[in-house]
Short mmCIF file of C-alpha atoms in Angstrom, two decimals:
data_model
loop_
_atom_site.label_atom_id
_atom_site.label_comp_id
_atom_site.label_asym_id
_atom_site.label_seq_id
_atom_site.Cartn_x
_atom_site.Cartn_y
_atom_site.Cartn_z
CA GLU A 1 136.81 -8.14 164.68
CA VAL A 2 139.95 -5.98 165.29
CA VAL A 3 139.06 -2.22 164.51
CA GLY A 4 142.50 -0.79 165.38
CA VAL A 5 145.81 -1.02 166.79
CA VAL A 6 147.12 1.70 169.31
CA ARG A 7 150.44 2.70 170.56
CA ASP A 8 152.14 1.31 173.61
CA SER A 9 150.41 2.62 176.71
CA ARG A 10 151.97 2.53 180.29
CA GLU A 11 148.73 1.50 182.44
CA LYS A 12 150.46 0.49 185.54
CA GLY A 13 152.58 3.67 186.14
CA LEU A 14 155.15 5.55 184.14
CA THR A 15 158.10 3.47 185.58
CA ALA A 16 156.54 0.04 184.30
CA ALA A 17 157.13 -1.42 181.08
CA PRO A 18 154.02 -1.37 178.70
CA ARG A 19 152.21 -4.63 178.60
CA SER A 20 150.07 -6.39 175.96
CA ALA A 21 146.37 -5.33 176.23
CA LEU A 22 143.29 -5.79 174.52
CA TYR A 23 140.43 -3.28 174.50
CA LEU A 24 136.89 -4.80 174.21
CA PRO A 25 133.68 -2.85 173.66
CA LEU A 26 131.45 -2.10 176.91
CA GLN A 27 128.83 -4.38 175.67
CA GLN A 28 131.25 -7.47 175.78
CA GLU A 29 132.90 -6.33 178.93
CA TYR A 30 130.98 -4.36 181.37
CA ARG A 31 132.47 -2.23 183.95
CA PRO A 32 130.67 -0.27 186.66
CA ASP A 33 133.24 2.58 186.29
CA LEU A 34 134.70 4.36 183.08
CA THR A 35 137.19 6.78 182.46
CA LEU A 36 136.89 9.50 179.88
CA HIS A 37 139.96 11.13 178.25
CA VAL A 38 139.50 14.67 176.61
CA ARG A 39 142.01 16.58 174.74
CA THR A 40 141.45 20.25 174.61
CA ALA A 41 143.46 23.46 173.58
CA THR A 42 141.57 25.40 176.31
CA SER A 43 142.22 25.84 180.05
CA ALA A 44 141.68 22.65 182.24
CA PRO A 45 139.43 24.24 184.81
CA THR A 46 136.99 25.61 182.28
CA LEU A 47 136.69 22.38 180.33
CA LEU A 48 136.04 20.22 183.41
CA ALA A 49 133.38 22.41 184.48
CA ALA A 50 131.78 21.92 180.91
CA LEU A 51 132.27 18.32 180.97
CA CYS A 52 130.41 17.85 184.27
CA ARG A 53 127.54 19.84 182.92
CA GLU A 54 127.47 18.00 179.59
CA ALA A 55 127.62 14.56 181.25
CA GLN A 56 124.67 15.29 183.87
CA SER A 57 122.59 16.59 180.93
CA PHE A 58 122.37 12.95 180.00
CA ASP A 59 121.77 11.53 183.51
CA PRO A 60 121.70 14.05 186.48
CA GLN A 61 122.14 11.03 188.73
CA LEU A 62 125.46 10.04 187.05
CA PRO A 63 128.18 10.20 189.63
CA ILE A 64 131.36 12.20 188.28
CA TYR A 65 134.55 11.98 190.44
CA ASN A 66 138.29 12.09 190.44
CA LEU A 67 138.49 14.79 187.74
CA GLN A 68 142.03 15.79 187.08
CA THR A 69 144.45 16.51 184.17
CA LEU A 70 146.94 14.34 182.88
CA ALA A 71 149.68 16.30 184.01
CA ARG A 72 148.74 15.87 187.77
CA GLN A 73 147.89 12.34 187.33
CA LYS A 74 151.29 11.81 185.98
CA ASP A 75 152.99 13.77 188.73
CA GLY A 76 150.97 11.63 191.25
CA SER A 77 152.23 8.43 189.73
CA LEU A 78 155.75 9.62 190.14
CA TYR A 79 155.38 10.78 193.65
CA THR A 80 157.25 7.77 195.31
CA GLU A 81 160.12 8.24 192.71
CA ARG A 82 160.20 11.91 193.33
CA LEU A 83 160.35 11.52 197.09
CA ALA A 84 163.16 8.96 196.86
CA ALA A 85 165.17 11.25 194.20
CA THR A 86 164.76 14.19 196.61
CA LEU A 87 166.05 12.26 199.49
CA LEU A 88 168.76 10.78 197.46
CA THR A 89 169.79 14.39 196.22
CA LEU A 90 169.85 15.74 199.93
CA PHE A 91 171.93 12.91 201.13
CA GLY A 92 174.36 13.49 197.95
CA LEU A 93 174.55 16.95 198.78
CA LEU A 94 175.42 16.15 202.54
CA ALA A 95 178.09 13.75 201.33
CA LEU A 96 179.40 16.13 199.09
CA SER A 97 179.77 18.76 202.03
CA LEU A 98 181.38 16.27 204.21
CA ALA A 99 183.83 15.36 201.60
CA ALA A 100 184.81 18.90 200.84
CA VAL A 101 185.14 19.64 204.74
CA GLY A 102 187.11 16.35 205.27
CA LEU A 103 189.49 17.01 202.40
CA TYR A 104 190.05 20.69 203.57
CA GLY A 105 190.59 19.39 207.11
CA VAL A 106 193.25 16.67 205.81
CA LEU A 107 195.01 19.09 203.75
CA SER A 108 195.15 21.68 206.42
CA TYR A 109 196.73 19.16 208.84
CA ALA A 110 199.16 18.10 206.24
CA VAL A 111 200.21 21.65 205.68
CA ALA A 112 200.56 22.13 209.60
CA GLU A 113 202.54 18.97 209.92
CA ARG A 114 204.99 20.07 207.03
CA THR A 115 205.16 23.68 208.17
CA ARG A 116 208.98 23.30 208.68
CA GLU A 117 209.44 21.47 205.53
CA MET A 118 207.79 24.51 203.76
CA GLY A 119 210.00 26.98 205.57
CA ILE A 120 213.14 24.91 204.25
CA ARG A 121 211.79 24.82 200.72
CA THR A 122 211.14 28.61 200.80
CA ALA A 123 214.47 29.30 202.32
CA LEU A 124 216.19 27.21 199.48
CA GLY A 125 214.42 29.32 196.84
CA ALA A 126 211.14 27.56 196.28
CA ARG A 127 208.63 30.04 194.97
CA PRO A 128 204.97 30.45 195.97
CA ARG A 129 203.58 28.68 193.05
CA ASP A 130 205.76 25.70 193.69
CA LEU A 131 204.26 25.40 197.09
CA LEU A 132 200.79 25.87 195.61
CA LYS A 133 201.52 23.34 193.23
CA LEU A 134 202.64 20.93 195.71
CA VAL A 135 199.76 21.34 198.07
CA VAL A 136 197.01 21.23 195.41
CA GLY A 137 198.76 18.40 193.69
CA ARG A 138 198.45 16.29 196.99
CA GLY A 139 194.76 17.25 197.21
CA ILE A 140 193.97 16.46 193.44
CA LEU A 141 195.91 13.05 193.79
CA LEU A 142 193.57 12.11 196.81
CA THR A 143 190.48 13.22 194.84
CA LEU A 144 191.22 11.28 191.89
CA VAL A 145 191.84 8.06 193.94
CA GLY A 146 188.41 8.57 195.59
CA LEU A 147 186.78 9.30 192.22
CA VAL A 148 188.10 6.21 190.79
CA ILE A 149 186.81 4.18 193.90
CA GLY A 150 183.46 5.89 193.68
CA LEU A 151 183.00 5.45 189.97
CA GLY A 152 183.55 1.79 190.40
CA VAL A 153 181.26 1.36 193.29
CA ALA A 154 178.57 3.61 191.53
CA PHE A 155 178.74 1.38 188.38
CA ALA A 156 178.48 -1.70 190.67
CA LEU A 157 175.21 -0.30 192.35
CA THR A 158 173.42 1.12 189.27
CA ARG A 159 171.30 -1.88 188.82
CA LEU A 160 169.72 -1.40 192.33
CA MET A 161 168.86 2.10 191.36
CA GLN A 162 167.15 1.31 187.99
CA LYS A 163 163.61 1.25 189.87
CA LEU A 164 164.07 4.74 191.05
CA LEU A 165 164.91 6.11 187.61
CA PHE A 166 162.34 7.27 184.96
CA GLY A 167 163.65 8.32 181.36
CA VAL A 168 167.31 8.13 182.46
CA SER A 169 169.65 5.03 181.96
CA PRO A 170 171.31 3.75 185.06
CA THR A 171 174.60 4.27 183.30
CA ASP A 172 173.80 7.72 182.07
CA PRO A 173 176.96 9.17 180.37
CA LEU A 174 176.20 12.85 181.15
CA THR A 175 175.52 11.75 184.89
CA PHE A 176 178.90 9.91 185.25
CA ALA A 177 180.71 12.82 183.56
CA VAL A 178 179.05 15.80 185.42
CA ILE A 179 179.30 14.31 188.91
CA PRO A 180 183.00 13.68 188.87
CA LEU A 181 183.74 17.19 187.41
CA LEU A 182 181.47 18.69 190.19
CA LEU A 183 183.41 16.60 192.99
CA ALA A 184 186.76 17.65 191.28
CA GLY A 185 185.67 21.16 191.40
CA VAL A 186 184.69 21.12 195.13
CA ALA A 187 187.93 19.45 195.79
CA LEU A 188 189.89 22.04 194.02
CA LEU A 189 188.28 24.61 196.05
CA ALA A 190 188.78 22.86 199.29
CA CYS A 191 192.51 22.65 198.48
CA LEU A 192 193.06 26.41 197.69
CA ILE A 193 192.56 27.62 201.48
CA PRO A 194 195.59 25.55 202.77
CA ALA A 195 197.54 26.12 199.62
CA ARG A 196 197.24 29.78 199.85
CA ARG A 197 198.16 29.60 203.46
CA ALA A 198 201.41 27.76 202.56
CA THR A 199 202.28 30.20 199.93
CA ARG A 200 202.10 33.10 202.32
CA MET A 201 204.10 31.31 205.23
CA ASP A 202 207.16 33.43 206.44
CA PRO A 203 210.27 31.08 206.13
CA LEU A 204 211.86 32.24 209.58
CA ALA A 205 208.41 31.55 211.41
CA ALA A 206 208.25 28.29 209.74
CA LEU A 207 211.78 27.13 210.64
CA ARG A 208 210.94 28.06 214.43
CA HIS A 209 207.70 26.10 214.27
CA ASP A 210 207.67 23.29 216.66
#
């Protein structure tokens, strides 16, 4: 006799898809341990103590263990995923820092190698904003090429990351929009220092530069 139908439940972890299940009365399927779920509007510590007293009023020898809130149990079930996400975040921030430092180093070297060219451009009437546009434009071009390659690789690797995600699609549009914008912003900041150096260059000193 079917007495009711319940909603989908994730019994094997929050990251696992719900499976078909059948609940049977305890008289038909005995188990030595039982789990009691209680919904309350009061604070959890107060309720847990009251539940222990109520259960032991029926049987003082009844063992009661593993008392925890649903929020704590949920956090525990996501420990592995959160640890992996934290490590990946740290590695991502490290990669972002290395990308910014590397881009700054490349642009600084490029400006130093084109010192005489910058001096000639300035002597011929190039304005500071022209030099700024030249240096920043080169950096933005390198960044765009890197972003296109990176997005292509990221799309190809999304299926491998699916098991580490919970509640987020592997091809989440917000993620693929925010991260490139963040990288572009960091790259722009990395471009500004050598670009400002180029705009402040003395034409005579630049022409004498060996």
